[in-house]
XYZ file of C-alpha atoms in Angstrom:
759
model
C 17.385 2.249 3.871
C 16.796 5.783 2.608
C 18.558 5.051 -0.695
C 16.543 1.887 -1.307
C 13.245 3.621 -0.553
C 14.342 6.623 -2.634
C 14.748 4.348 -5.661
C 11.418 2.665 -4.907
C 9.662 6.025 -4.738
C 11.107 7.159 -8.074
C 10.210 3.826 -9.700
C 6.578 3.780 -8.527
C 6.189 7.459 -9.451
C 7.412 6.716 -12.987
C 5.491 3.412 -13.305
C 2.402 4.780 -11.589
C -0.060 3.048 -13.900
C 1.460 -0.383 -13.310
C 1.693 0.181 -9.544
C -1.930 1.321 -9.261
C -3.066 -1.623 -11.395
C -1.217 -4.124 -9.197
C -2.839 -2.747 -6.047
C -6.265 -2.830 -7.676
C -5.673 -6.482 -8.571
C -4.682 -7.195 -4.963
C -7.800 -5.433 -3.649
C -10.263 -7.094 -6.028
C -8.530 -10.464 -5.683
C -8.817 -10.334 -1.889
C -12.447 -9.177 -2.154
C -13.282 -12.046 -4.522
C -11.605 -14.562 -2.211
C -13.550 -13.165 0.750
C -16.878 -13.352 -1.102
C -16.341 -17.005 -2.042
C -14.866 -18.112 1.302
C -16.881 -20.186 3.809
C -18.558 -18.420 6.706
C -16.041 -17.530 9.435
C -16.324 -19.632 12.603
C -18.124 -18.411 15.684
C -16.125 -16.830 18.495
C -14.417 -19.378 20.722
C -12.428 -18.786 23.863
C -9.653 -21.098 24.993
C -6.599 -20.890 27.243
C -4.195 -23.763 26.549
C -2.359 -25.112 29.570
C -4.851 -23.937 32.214
C -6.907 -26.180 34.491
C -10.178 -24.734 33.214
C -9.289 -25.495 29.591
C -8.123 -28.992 30.497
C -11.486 -29.618 32.154
C -13.393 -28.329 29.103
C -11.356 -30.580 26.814
C -12.102 -33.530 29.075
C -15.829 -32.768 29.017
C -15.798 -32.573 25.237
C -14.132 -35.988 25.089
C -16.067 -37.796 27.814
C -19.467 -36.074 27.472
C -19.792 -35.396 23.712
C -23.579 -35.206 23.909
C -23.404 -32.306 26.364
C -21.034 -30.429 24.076
C -23.281 -31.070 21.086
C -26.225 -29.248 22.632
C -27.217 -26.015 21.004
C -28.214 -22.667 22.439
C -30.317 -22.449 25.569
C -32.699 -19.973 27.164
C -33.319 -19.878 30.910
C -36.772 -18.384 31.467
C -37.300 -17.023 34.988
C -40.837 -16.508 36.326
C -41.877 -14.799 39.553
C -45.276 -14.506 41.187
C -46.731 -11.094 42.104
C -45.736 -9.641 45.490
C -47.152 -11.621 48.404
C -48.046 -14.643 46.263
C -46.474 -18.031 45.576
C -45.571 -19.429 42.184
C -46.814 -22.803 43.470
C -50.486 -21.778 43.674
C -52.719 -23.663 41.183
C -53.388 -20.611 39.032
C -49.719 -19.664 38.687
C -48.679 -23.290 38.163
C -51.106 -23.472 35.255
C -49.670 -20.273 33.775
C -46.147 -21.686 34.079
C -47.300 -24.939 32.443
C -48.705 -22.957 29.517
C -45.415 -21.050 29.208
C -43.430 -24.317 29.181
C -45.771 -25.714 26.532
C -45.342 -22.579 24.391
C -41.563 -22.869 24.626
C -41.753 -26.442 23.339
C -43.850 -25.513 20.297
C -40.820 -24.160 18.460
C -39.640 -27.014 16.177
C -36.011 -26.091 16.852
C -36.423 -26.631 20.621
C -35.308 -30.126 21.604
C -36.064 -30.073 25.351
C -37.810 -27.891 27.943
C -37.503 -28.539 31.664
C -40.498 -28.229 33.963
C -39.507 -26.217 37.060
C -41.909 -28.157 39.287
C -40.390 -31.531 38.407
C -36.740 -30.467 38.089
C -36.382 -28.834 41.515
C -36.136 -25.361 39.982
C -38.346 -23.503 42.476
C -36.887 -21.159 45.081
C -37.188 -22.015 48.782
C -39.582 -19.136 49.380
C -41.830 -20.427 46.585
C -41.948 -17.118 44.714
C -39.622 -17.798 41.765
C -38.981 -20.657 39.340
C -37.124 -21.164 36.082
C -37.384 -23.370 33.008
C -34.598 -24.149 30.541
C -35.284 -24.494 26.803
C -32.550 -26.142 24.722
C -32.335 -25.626 20.951
C -30.835 -27.904 18.334
C -29.089 -24.911 16.764
C -26.103 -22.953 18.029
C -26.694 -19.395 19.182
C -25.185 -17.941 16.001
C -27.531 -20.070 13.858
C -30.771 -18.936 15.471
C -32.914 -16.807 13.173
C -35.345 -13.985 13.826
C -38.107 -16.593 13.743
C -36.763 -18.327 16.868
C -36.063 -15.027 18.628
C -39.549 -13.695 17.841
C -41.185 -16.914 19.077
C -39.272 -16.672 22.371
C -40.211 -13.005 22.800
C -43.859 -13.837 22.125
C -43.782 -16.587 24.753
C -42.323 -14.200 27.329
C -45.049 -11.657 26.594
C -47.800 -14.256 26.975
C -46.403 -15.185 30.381
C -46.381 -11.548 31.425
C -49.978 -11.190 30.272
C -50.923 -13.840 32.832
C -49.717 -11.591 35.654
C -46.265 -13.107 36.178
C -42.902 -11.392 35.965
C -41.084 -13.179 33.158
C -37.492 -12.581 32.022
C -34.973 -14.708 30.146
C -31.215 -15.185 29.952
C -28.888 -17.470 28.056
C -27.220 -17.395 24.652
C -30.533 -18.086 22.866
C -31.887 -14.700 23.908
C -31.413 -12.013 21.298
C -28.971 -9.256 22.191
C -30.013 -5.832 20.957
C -27.132 -4.500 18.887
C -26.880 -0.869 17.889
C -26.424 -0.106 14.222
C -22.682 -0.055 13.513
C -20.705 2.012 11.061
C -22.062 5.492 11.855
C -19.286 6.292 14.311
C -16.587 5.163 11.895
C -18.138 7.272 9.127
C -18.088 10.344 11.354
C -14.440 9.626 12.179
C -13.544 9.409 8.489
C -15.479 12.626 7.785
C -13.587 14.491 10.511
C -10.351 13.073 9.102
C -11.254 14.451 5.668
C -11.877 17.907 7.116
C -8.562 17.860 9.002
C -6.693 16.739 5.890
C -8.305 19.484 3.823
C -7.369 22.121 6.400
C -3.829 20.748 6.607
C -3.146 20.505 2.875
C -5.459 23.144 1.400
C -6.042 20.834 -1.565
C -8.855 18.377 -2.247
C -6.498 16.101 -4.171
C -3.933 16.020 -1.370
C -6.638 15.486 1.262
C -8.237 12.671 -0.702
C -5.073 10.634 -1.266
C -4.567 9.475 2.367
C -8.258 8.597 2.657
C -8.230 6.662 -0.616
C -5.065 4.718 0.145
C -6.222 3.960 3.709
C -9.517 2.554 2.402
C -7.640 0.431 -0.126
C -5.384 -0.933 2.618
C -8.225 -1.655 5.028
C -10.292 -3.209 2.255
C -7.455 -5.526 1.239
C -6.624 -6.400 4.852
C -10.174 -7.122 6.003
C -10.908 -9.087 2.828
C -7.814 -11.214 3.427
C -8.885 -11.867 7.029
C -12.355 -12.895 5.854
C -10.942 -15.112 3.114
C -8.663 -16.900 5.582
C -11.269 -16.985 8.355
C -12.361 -20.609 8.028
C -8.810 -21.825 7.320
C -7.097 -20.092 10.236
C -10.083 -20.015 12.601
C -10.504 -16.230 12.466
C -13.919 -15.164 13.751
C -15.836 -12.164 12.477
C -14.755 -10.054 15.478
C -11.049 -10.661 14.772
C -11.161 -7.935 12.144
C -12.414 -5.205 14.522
C -8.978 -4.258 15.814
C -7.487 -4.642 12.327
C -10.043 -2.233 10.870
C -9.516 0.273 13.673
C -5.735 0.364 13.368
C -5.531 -0.101 9.607
C -7.715 2.915 8.961
C -5.906 5.130 11.458
C -2.308 4.324 10.540
C -3.153 4.115 6.824
C -4.280 7.740 6.820
C -1.363 8.881 8.962
C 1.361 7.126 6.962
C 0.070 8.516 3.665
C -0.252 11.948 5.278
C 3.464 12.011 6.095
C 4.521 10.922 2.599
C 2.305 13.501 0.853
C 3.383 16.258 3.239
C 7.075 15.539 2.646
C 6.533 15.415 -1.121
C 5.007 18.902 -1.024
C 7.973 20.187 0.991
C 10.451 18.698 -1.467
C 8.577 20.240 -4.396
C 8.613 23.688 -2.794
C 12.350 23.357 -2.118
C 12.963 23.159 -5.873
C 13.215 19.451 -6.661
C 11.611 18.102 -9.807
C 8.537 15.905 -9.457
C 10.083 12.452 -9.624
C 12.996 13.534 -7.428
C 10.574 14.953 -4.880
C 8.660 11.669 -4.788
C 11.879 9.698 -4.363
C 13.156 11.932 -1.570
C 9.755 11.895 0.172
C 9.711 8.091 0.243
C 13.413 7.964 1.131
C 13.028 10.231 4.186
C 9.432 10.206 5.417
C 9.048 6.678 4.024
C 11.935 5.482 6.213
C 10.131 6.893 9.251
C 6.928 5.174 8.116
C 8.686 1.812 7.763
C 10.215 1.919 11.230
C 7.091 3.330 12.835
C 5.105 0.542 11.217
C 7.613 -2.033 12.428
C 7.140 -0.894 16.045
C 3.361 -1.282 15.708
C 3.759 -4.707 14.079
C 6.174 -5.860 16.789
C 3.794 -4.720 19.530
C 0.801 -6.477 17.933
C 2.594 -9.684 16.970
C 4.031 -9.786 20.497
C 0.551 -10.585 21.804
C 1.356 -14.164 20.797
C 3.448 -14.573 23.961
C 0.288 -14.257 26.070
C -0.759 -17.717 24.780
C -4.436 -16.840 24.524
C -5.489 -17.766 20.966
C -8.129 -15.033 20.591
C -5.572 -12.322 21.466
C -2.958 -13.907 19.210
C -5.345 -13.914 16.249
C -6.458 -10.333 16.856
C -2.858 -9.156 17.147
C -1.576 -10.970 14.052
C -4.563 -9.888 11.950
C -4.070 -6.246 12.971
C -0.310 -6.526 12.390
C -0.968 -7.804 8.868
C -3.237 -4.860 8.131
C -0.611 -2.402 9.428
C 1.999 -4.069 7.202
C -0.296 -3.518 4.213
C -0.672 0.152 5.224
C 3.123 0.541 5.233
C 3.479 -1.076 1.791
C 0.749 1.151 0.370
C 2.381 4.270 1.821
C 5.737 3.616 0.148
C 4.367 2.336 -3.197
C 0.793 3.375 -3.969
C 1.053 6.885 -2.489
C 3.984 7.975 -4.727
C 2.199 6.364 -7.683
C -0.907 8.460 -7.027
C 1.299 11.529 -6.653
C 2.463 10.821 -10.183
C -1.104 11.226 -11.454
C -1.448 14.666 -9.823
C 2.076 15.908 -9.099
C 1.151 19.601 -8.932
C -2.491 19.545 -7.893
C -1.507 18.189 -4.457
C 0.002 21.610 -3.728
C -1.930 24.544 -2.379
C -3.487 26.679 -5.089
C -1.143 29.589 -4.380
C 1.918 27.319 -4.772
C 0.930 25.793 -8.110
C 1.759 28.834 -10.279
C 5.520 28.200 -10.080
C 5.037 24.727 -11.601
C 2.824 25.630 -14.564
C 4.027 24.358 -17.900
C 1.969 26.860 -19.914
C 2.826 30.589 -19.961
C 0.762 32.791 -17.663
C -1.732 35.252 -19.062
C -1.309 38.953 -18.326
C -4.001 38.768 -15.628
C -2.365 35.725 -13.998
C 1.032 37.472 -14.097
C -0.400 40.522 -12.281
C -1.934 38.277 -9.584
C 1.323 36.353 -9.202
C 3.242 39.641 -8.836
C 0.839 40.837 -6.125
C 1.202 37.568 -4.207
C 5.003 37.749 -4.496
C 4.995 41.332 -3.217
C 2.745 40.344 -0.323
C 5.054 37.493 0.650
C 8.062 39.817 0.414
C 6.429 42.308 2.804
C 5.729 39.509 5.283
C 9.304 38.257 5.093
C 10.546 41.789 5.756
C 8.477 41.975 8.956
C 9.219 40.718 12.453
C 10.732 37.255 12.788
C 7.616 35.882 14.512
C 5.605 36.512 11.317
C 7.823 34.073 9.409
C 7.386 31.220 11.850
C 4.506 28.868 12.437
C 2.832 27.759 15.648
C 5.092 24.711 15.958
C 8.199 26.888 15.866
C 6.863 29.311 18.459
C 5.814 26.447 20.763
C 9.216 24.759 20.489
C 10.973 28.009 21.348
C 8.687 28.465 24.350
C 9.484 24.970 25.615
C 13.205 25.573 25.119
C 12.917 28.701 27.310
C 10.840 26.987 30.052
C 11.718 23.249 29.941
C 11.362 22.532 33.674
C 7.915 24.137 33.976
C 6.598 22.372 30.868
C 8.008 19.035 32.039
C 6.452 19.338 35.501
C 3.028 20.380 34.188
C 3.002 17.506 31.691
C 4.106 14.807 34.119
C 1.912 15.977 37.007
C -1.103 16.396 34.724
C -0.824 12.892 33.290
C -0.204 11.530 36.778
C -3.432 13.119 38.016
C -5.422 11.616 35.141
C -3.869 8.219 35.894
C -4.955 8.220 39.556
C -8.285 6.359 39.007
C -6.278 3.440 37.596
C -5.335 2.600 41.201
C -8.915 1.333 41.657
C -8.806 -0.839 38.521
C -11.109 -3.859 38.643
C -10.949 -6.457 35.900
C -13.807 -8.685 34.799
C -15.205 -10.732 31.962
C -18.437 -9.733 30.205
C -21.600 -11.573 31.113
C -25.265 -11.133 31.837
C -24.381 -9.655 35.218
C -22.587 -6.773 33.491
C -25.346 -5.952 31.002
C -27.522 -2.854 31.272
C -30.131 -3.095 34.022
C -33.020 -2.629 31.583
C -32.186 -5.751 29.535
C -34.139 -8.960 30.073
C -30.872 -10.884 30.564
C -29.801 -8.655 33.452
C -33.264 -8.785 35.013
C -33.278 -12.579 34.856
C -29.769 -12.639 36.358
C -30.825 -10.413 39.281
C -34.021 -12.429 39.907
C -32.046 -15.671 40.134
C -29.459 -14.109 42.447
C -32.157 -12.765 44.768
C -34.173 -16.007 44.910
C -31.520 -18.730 44.651
C -28.442 -17.039 46.094
C -25.612 -14.852 44.799
C -23.586 -17.829 43.630
C -26.357 -19.433 41.583
C -25.336 -17.555 38.414
C -21.705 -18.653 38.729
C -21.625 -22.358 39.621
C -18.351 -24.256 39.579
C -18.155 -27.457 37.565
C -16.024 -30.268 38.978
C -14.781 -33.151 36.845
C -13.526 -36.378 38.437
C -11.663 -38.846 36.220
C -11.153 -42.282 37.799
C -11.740 -46.006 37.247
C -14.669 -45.706 39.638
C -15.663 -42.155 38.859
C -19.126 -42.193 40.487
C -17.836 -43.310 43.900
C -14.842 -40.960 43.753
C -17.050 -38.021 42.764
C -19.413 -38.734 45.661
C -16.495 -38.631 48.101
C -15.146 -35.424 46.595
C -18.596 -33.822 46.654
C -19.052 -34.615 50.332
C -15.687 -33.074 51.220
C -16.433 -29.995 49.117
C -19.854 -29.548 50.738
C -18.192 -29.156 54.148
C -16.057 -26.220 53.033
C -16.847 -22.638 54.000
C -18.307 -20.634 51.133
C -20.123 -23.586 49.519
C -23.909 -23.171 49.356
C -24.757 -26.536 47.800
C -23.298 -29.471 45.892
C -25.361 -31.218 43.217
C -25.360 -35.030 42.823
C -22.669 -36.333 40.498
C -23.415 -37.737 37.053
C -21.086 -40.244 35.368
C -20.622 -40.942 31.663
C -21.517 -44.260 30.030
C -17.968 -45.596 30.366
C -18.006 -44.810 34.091
C -14.528 -43.274 33.998
C -15.557 -39.628 34.386
C -18.147 -37.890 36.553
C -19.198 -34.280 36.879
C -21.069 -32.255 39.485
C -21.775 -28.586 40.212
C -20.792 -26.583 43.280
C -22.773 -23.415 44.019
C -20.826 -20.811 46.031
C -22.467 -18.547 48.593
C -20.900 -15.482 46.956
C -21.347 -13.960 43.512
C -19.233 -14.791 40.424
C -17.170 -11.589 40.553
C -16.624 -11.450 44.297
C -13.210 -12.009 45.849
C -14.659 -14.609 48.221
C -15.543 -16.825 45.244
C -12.011 -16.579 43.913
C -10.675 -17.613 47.321
C -13.112 -20.547 47.338
C -11.851 -21.763 43.963
C -8.260 -21.617 45.162
C -9.070 -23.501 48.385
C -11.093 -26.174 46.545
C -8.284 -26.698 44.052
C -5.784 -27.047 46.892
C -8.107 -29.563 48.573
C -8.504 -31.446 45.292
C -4.723 -31.816 44.890
C -4.590 -33.435 48.321
C -7.506 -35.780 47.580
C -6.250 -37.027 44.217
C -3.850 -39.526 45.799
C -6.485 -40.761 48.279
C -9.183 -41.312 45.657
C -6.900 -42.356 42.798
C -8.485 -39.783 40.499
C -7.785 -36.523 38.729
C -9.977 -33.651 39.958
C -10.402 -30.503 37.875
C -12.438 -27.382 38.640
C -13.814 -25.123 35.943
C -16.748 -22.778 35.407
C -17.118 -19.038 34.875
C -15.276 -17.923 38.002
C -12.572 -20.561 37.661
C -12.151 -19.527 34.042
C -11.723 -15.881 35.062
C -9.105 -16.797 37.685
C -7.120 -18.815 35.160
C -7.488 -16.017 32.625
C -6.216 -13.397 35.063
C -3.285 -15.562 36.089
C -2.376 -16.197 32.447
C -2.382 -12.463 31.714
C -0.384 -11.664 34.852
C 2.271 -14.241 34.014
C 2.525 -13.043 30.418
C 2.588 -9.289 31.085
C 6.258 -8.921 32.050
C 7.595 -11.170 29.241
C 5.357 -9.306 26.813
C 6.561 -5.901 27.954
C 10.171 -7.076 27.861
C 9.773 -8.406 24.322
C 7.925 -5.403 22.923
C 9.951 -2.705 24.665
C 13.220 -4.516 23.997
C 12.661 -4.943 20.261
C 11.268 -1.432 19.882
C 14.255 -0.039 21.832
C 16.599 -1.709 19.346
C 14.618 -0.359 16.382
C 14.620 3.189 17.750
C 18.310 2.958 18.595
C 18.972 2.015 14.964
C 16.797 4.872 13.711
C 18.108 7.651 15.965
C 21.563 6.255 16.850
C 21.046 7.218 20.473
C 20.501 5.467 23.806
C 18.565 8.187 25.605
C 16.025 8.897 22.844
C 14.495 5.380 22.879
C 14.711 5.283 26.683
C 12.705 8.471 27.148
C 10.308 7.287 24.426
C 9.525 4.212 26.531
C 9.030 6.320 29.681
C 6.663 8.624 27.814
C 4.713 5.575 26.674
C 4.215 4.481 30.299
C 2.802 7.918 31.131
C 0.389 7.741 28.191
C -0.806 4.236 29.070
C -1.264 5.113 32.729
C -3.322 8.209 31.917
C -5.429 6.368 29.322
C -6.099 3.512 31.739
C -7.096 6.033 34.413
C -9.553 7.635 31.974
C -11.041 4.214 31.132
C -11.532 3.385 34.821
C -13.115 6.788 35.483
C -15.645 6.493 32.636
C -16.410 2.779 32.294
C -15.890 1.546 35.863
C -16.763 4.546 38.014
C -19.344 5.975 35.609
C -17.948 9.503 35.408
C -19.320 11.201 32.259
C -21.032 7.903 31.434
C -23.905 9.643 29.643
C -21.499 11.577 27.441
C -19.816 8.411 26.178
C -22.927 6.220 26.034
C -21.974 3.909 28.911
C -25.251 2.363 30.041
C -23.913 0.392 32.998
C -20.595 0.972 34.855
C -18.771 -2.349 35.164
C -15.286 -3.718 35.781
C -12.854 -3.108 32.933
C -12.585 -5.924 30.399
C -9.734 -8.247 31.393
C -8.260 -8.238 27.900
C -8.188 -4.447 27.605
C -4.975 -3.585 29.527
C -2.688 -5.933 27.617
C -4.330 -5.099 24.273
C -4.019 -1.406 25.054
C -0.371 -1.758 26.039
C 0.454 -3.432 22.743
C -1.435 -1.025 20.526
C -0.569 2.188 22.380
C 3.120 1.328 22.470
C 3.171 1.003 18.710
C 1.233 4.226 18.163
C 3.364 6.129 20.680
C 6.482 5.115 18.792
C 4.798 6.338 15.583
C 4.765 9.922 16.821
C 8.213 9.557 18.340
C 9.639 8.451 14.992
C 7.794 11.033 12.894
C 8.619 14.011 15.115
C 12.114 13.134 16.309
C 13.269 11.946 12.875
C 12.886 15.555 11.673
C 14.965 16.693 14.645
C 17.560 14.038 13.891
C 17.637 15.119 10.246
C 18.359 18.743 11.217
C 20.952 17.647 13.792
C 22.780 15.469 11.243
C 22.882 18.399 8.814
C 24.699 20.604 11.324
C 22.043 22.162 13.574
C 22.613 22.449 17.321
C 20.481 20.389 19.737
C 18.115 23.309 20.359
C 17.951 24.258 16.701
C 17.105 20.639 15.851
C 14.124 20.732 18.198
C 12.823 23.947 16.608
C 13.346 22.582 13.092
C 11.569 19.359 13.986
C 8.528 21.223 15.246
C 8.560 23.701 12.365
C 8.395 20.980 9.729
C 6.756 18.153 11.687
C 4.623 19.726 14.418
C 1.644 20.612 12.251
C 1.659 17.300 10.421
C 1.987 15.261 13.627
C -0.858 17.261 15.191
C -3.052 16.616 12.158
C -2.147 12.920 12.238
C -3.044 12.709 15.928
C -6.396 14.448 15.424
C -7.160 12.057 12.577
C -6.278 9.023 14.664
C -8.326 10.296 17.614
C -11.294 10.838 15.289
C -11.057 7.325 13.859
C -10.732 5.673 17.260
C -13.510 7.792 18.751
C -15.853 6.488 16.064
C -15.618 3.020 17.606
C -16.994 4.309 20.925
C -20.424 4.114 19.280
C -20.065 0.328 18.808
C -22.232 -1.998 20.894
C -19.399 -4.445 21.559
C -18.085 -3.604 25.046
C -14.469 -4.467 24.269
C -14.441 -2.422 21.040
C -16.166 0.523 22.779
C -13.603 0.492 25.589
C -10.742 -0.034 23.155
C -11.851 2.892 20.987
C -12.067 5.171 24.022
C -8.762 3.933 25.444
C -6.869 4.387 22.176
C -8.384 7.810 21.498
C -7.418 8.917 25.020
C -3.931 7.442 24.731
C -3.256 9.191 21.402
C -4.530 12.471 22.855
C -2.217 12.224 25.863
C 0.755 10.837 23.955
C 0.705 13.171 20.961
C -0.201 16.464 22.627
C 1.334 16.050 26.091
C 4.166 13.536 25.861
C 5.509 14.126 22.333
C 4.605 17.818 22.008
C 5.569 18.930 25.524
C 7.530 16.412 27.583
C 9.791 15.260 24.730
C 11.039 18.746 23.674
C 11.437 19.693 27.343
C 13.685 16.675 27.872
C 15.641 17.514 24.719
C 16.137 21.036 26.052
C 17.451 19.711 29.367
C 19.651 17.009 27.844
C 21.090 19.083 24.998
C 23.596 17.203 22.856
C 23.616 14.339 25.395
C 20.254 13.254 23.964
C 22.091 12.083 20.825
C 24.910 10.347 22.685
C 25.942 6.874 21.553
C 29.123 5.051 22.646
C 31.734 5.009 19.883
C 32.076 1.235 19.961
C 28.316 0.849 19.575
C 28.229 3.491 16.833
C 30.720 1.416 14.844
C 28.827 -1.802 15.539
C 25.376 -0.610 14.478
C 24.579 -0.459 10.757
C 23.923 3.015 9.377
C 20.373 2.891 8.013
C 20.420 6.570 6.947
C 16.797 7.144 7.948
C 17.306 10.925 7.762
C 18.367 10.690 4.103
C 21.872 12.136 4.431
C 22.970 10.191 1.355
C 20.261 11.773 -0.769
C 21.839 15.226 -0.779
C 23.169 14.887 -4.286
C 19.854 14.327 -5.993
C 19.101 16.304 -9.143
C 16.880 19.303 -8.738
C 15.067 21.543 -11.138
C 16.137 24.704 -9.333
C 19.301 24.363 -7.244
C 19.398 28.057 -6.244
C 15.850 27.702 -4.907
C 16.956 24.744 -2.823
C 19.905 26.701 -1.448
C 17.630 29.585 -0.556
C 15.360 27.126 1.266
C 18.307 25.693 3.238
C 19.489 29.192 4.124
C 15.998 30.122 5.286
C 15.863 26.980 7.433
C 19.092 27.912 9.239
C 17.808 31.461 9.763
C 14.562 30.040 11.114
C 16.053 27.656 13.641
C 18.473 30.318 14.856
């Protein structure tokens, strides 16, 4: 592996113009395809194989007219305190409101609450439903403004008027600002890390090229593969973060190889051969984790995972091809200013020679001083952990365990009007309906009955259902024209997200299975609550196979990389600690409302049902990133003769600062998405930022070296029979030792200094 990538790095460095041109063609070609592609489809949610999805498919087949209806708005009106909505004056105001709703040419039907039995029993509240001929995504500002104007006119008459439904405009915060701040912070971190504008700009440039190509490809294939506009959110988030990090590691290794005395093309080849090998395997773990979401069998998660995996694959290809090509355009300017003098091709002036002599004398004085002056923070931290491994391990594990405690109260839910902020008109309408018509009114269950005599069978089923505890009311059944399918609604006494409603759905489904033989029909139950139950069960059933697939494949990859059994095992355990702590932080902020104002959480709600499994997939891949980048340096030192403890110190000396910078960059990028209005993206950004914080700075920087200190050489143990069986991928670049250098004595001095350092 290292030899192949070494040759690739040298080739792209030498043919930098051709390589850059090819990537520009890819970028502009994908952008052109995206600009000429049809509009991506609207978001759809389906769960193949579940009862709810089977019922929806049946409705689409048997009641096509119902499925063809467009967006709808449910306008709720309430009389002032102590008054009835049925008084003549208020009835006239409601009639005017209904008439105003019907004036919009895109509205096909408006129900009158006084003729459609849509008035509460206490006579204070009523609702009207306006149905549009357009889908919610096709409504323009003209329709939204007309609806808002109608609501205001109703309020002017003295009534309380609010509206819900997909036809009501959702206020969306301006996007992009958070991501821009994240990129800006990344630029500052890169500049501080490299001390060179050119070196800092390369990872940003290559990451933007990768994200641009990836998102353009997703947009271009949107209509063909059914990828909605939101599919690209996760791809953009991960592509930007890993794109910067992967390029950061290549550029950093190139600078190290240059300072060790290798010529420019050799340095590029060795950087891609060593750090590039780590990038490839780190990228593979992320791709495996994301592509593994396919086993969940929820199409929206599958599409998000595959799209993000494709973008990560592009980031890996750019890191091992475009990055060395760009290094070829500025092979010396990527170094710090003080390091460039040794690589000048023109003779120095007398003034420059005097300055160079002063700097050399200053460095000599520092090297003659105490040993601690010649080490960096990573070295000193590694030595501290090696002296106190048990204390560091306990503090890290106990600390993450404490942060994970709120996860014990995890509540999962799907987004809806009941989870919106309390100051939105949708939430107000939801609460008014719950108060006046019952908690279960906003979450009715829909029952489909397929039979030769569907109307009679549905009537029998409805009567049996009405006698069950927890059922508030059962609506009359309606059959299709063919008479082979009927539908009716069941209103529970409890709210959509209450456990009692879930129990009711289970009991009604059990009752339906027993009645199917008696009535000669097939009875299916769907609706919001039924959909959530099926969704939760699907995720629960898929979680263990998903974890087994992802962890198993990643374990094999890491075993190939590090040729060890314990290293991948402890990597997986560290991942569980990171996920647990991140999930606890999400529950504390988004569910319990702790520090809600700080993170812009308007309304504490249950955690999105899709978040845990998405977070597991993404965090596992990112956790393995840091494991590969940091431990590969340790493995490299160990292979070249260092002891187990010396390998840990060497790994932190050469990789600690870069891994820390990469983690800060990734945290900054993910944190930018907390400003998004989309609840799932906001939670995901917070969860990933928290997970990277815990994984990089607690697990990888503290727990991992502490475990290495306790395990010693056993950490690198591999059975002899397995060692012979596994292919030697040479990720640490042991076969690259014979590369030509411009200054072999300088390289030997660097190796000698390394052994002095780690001792």
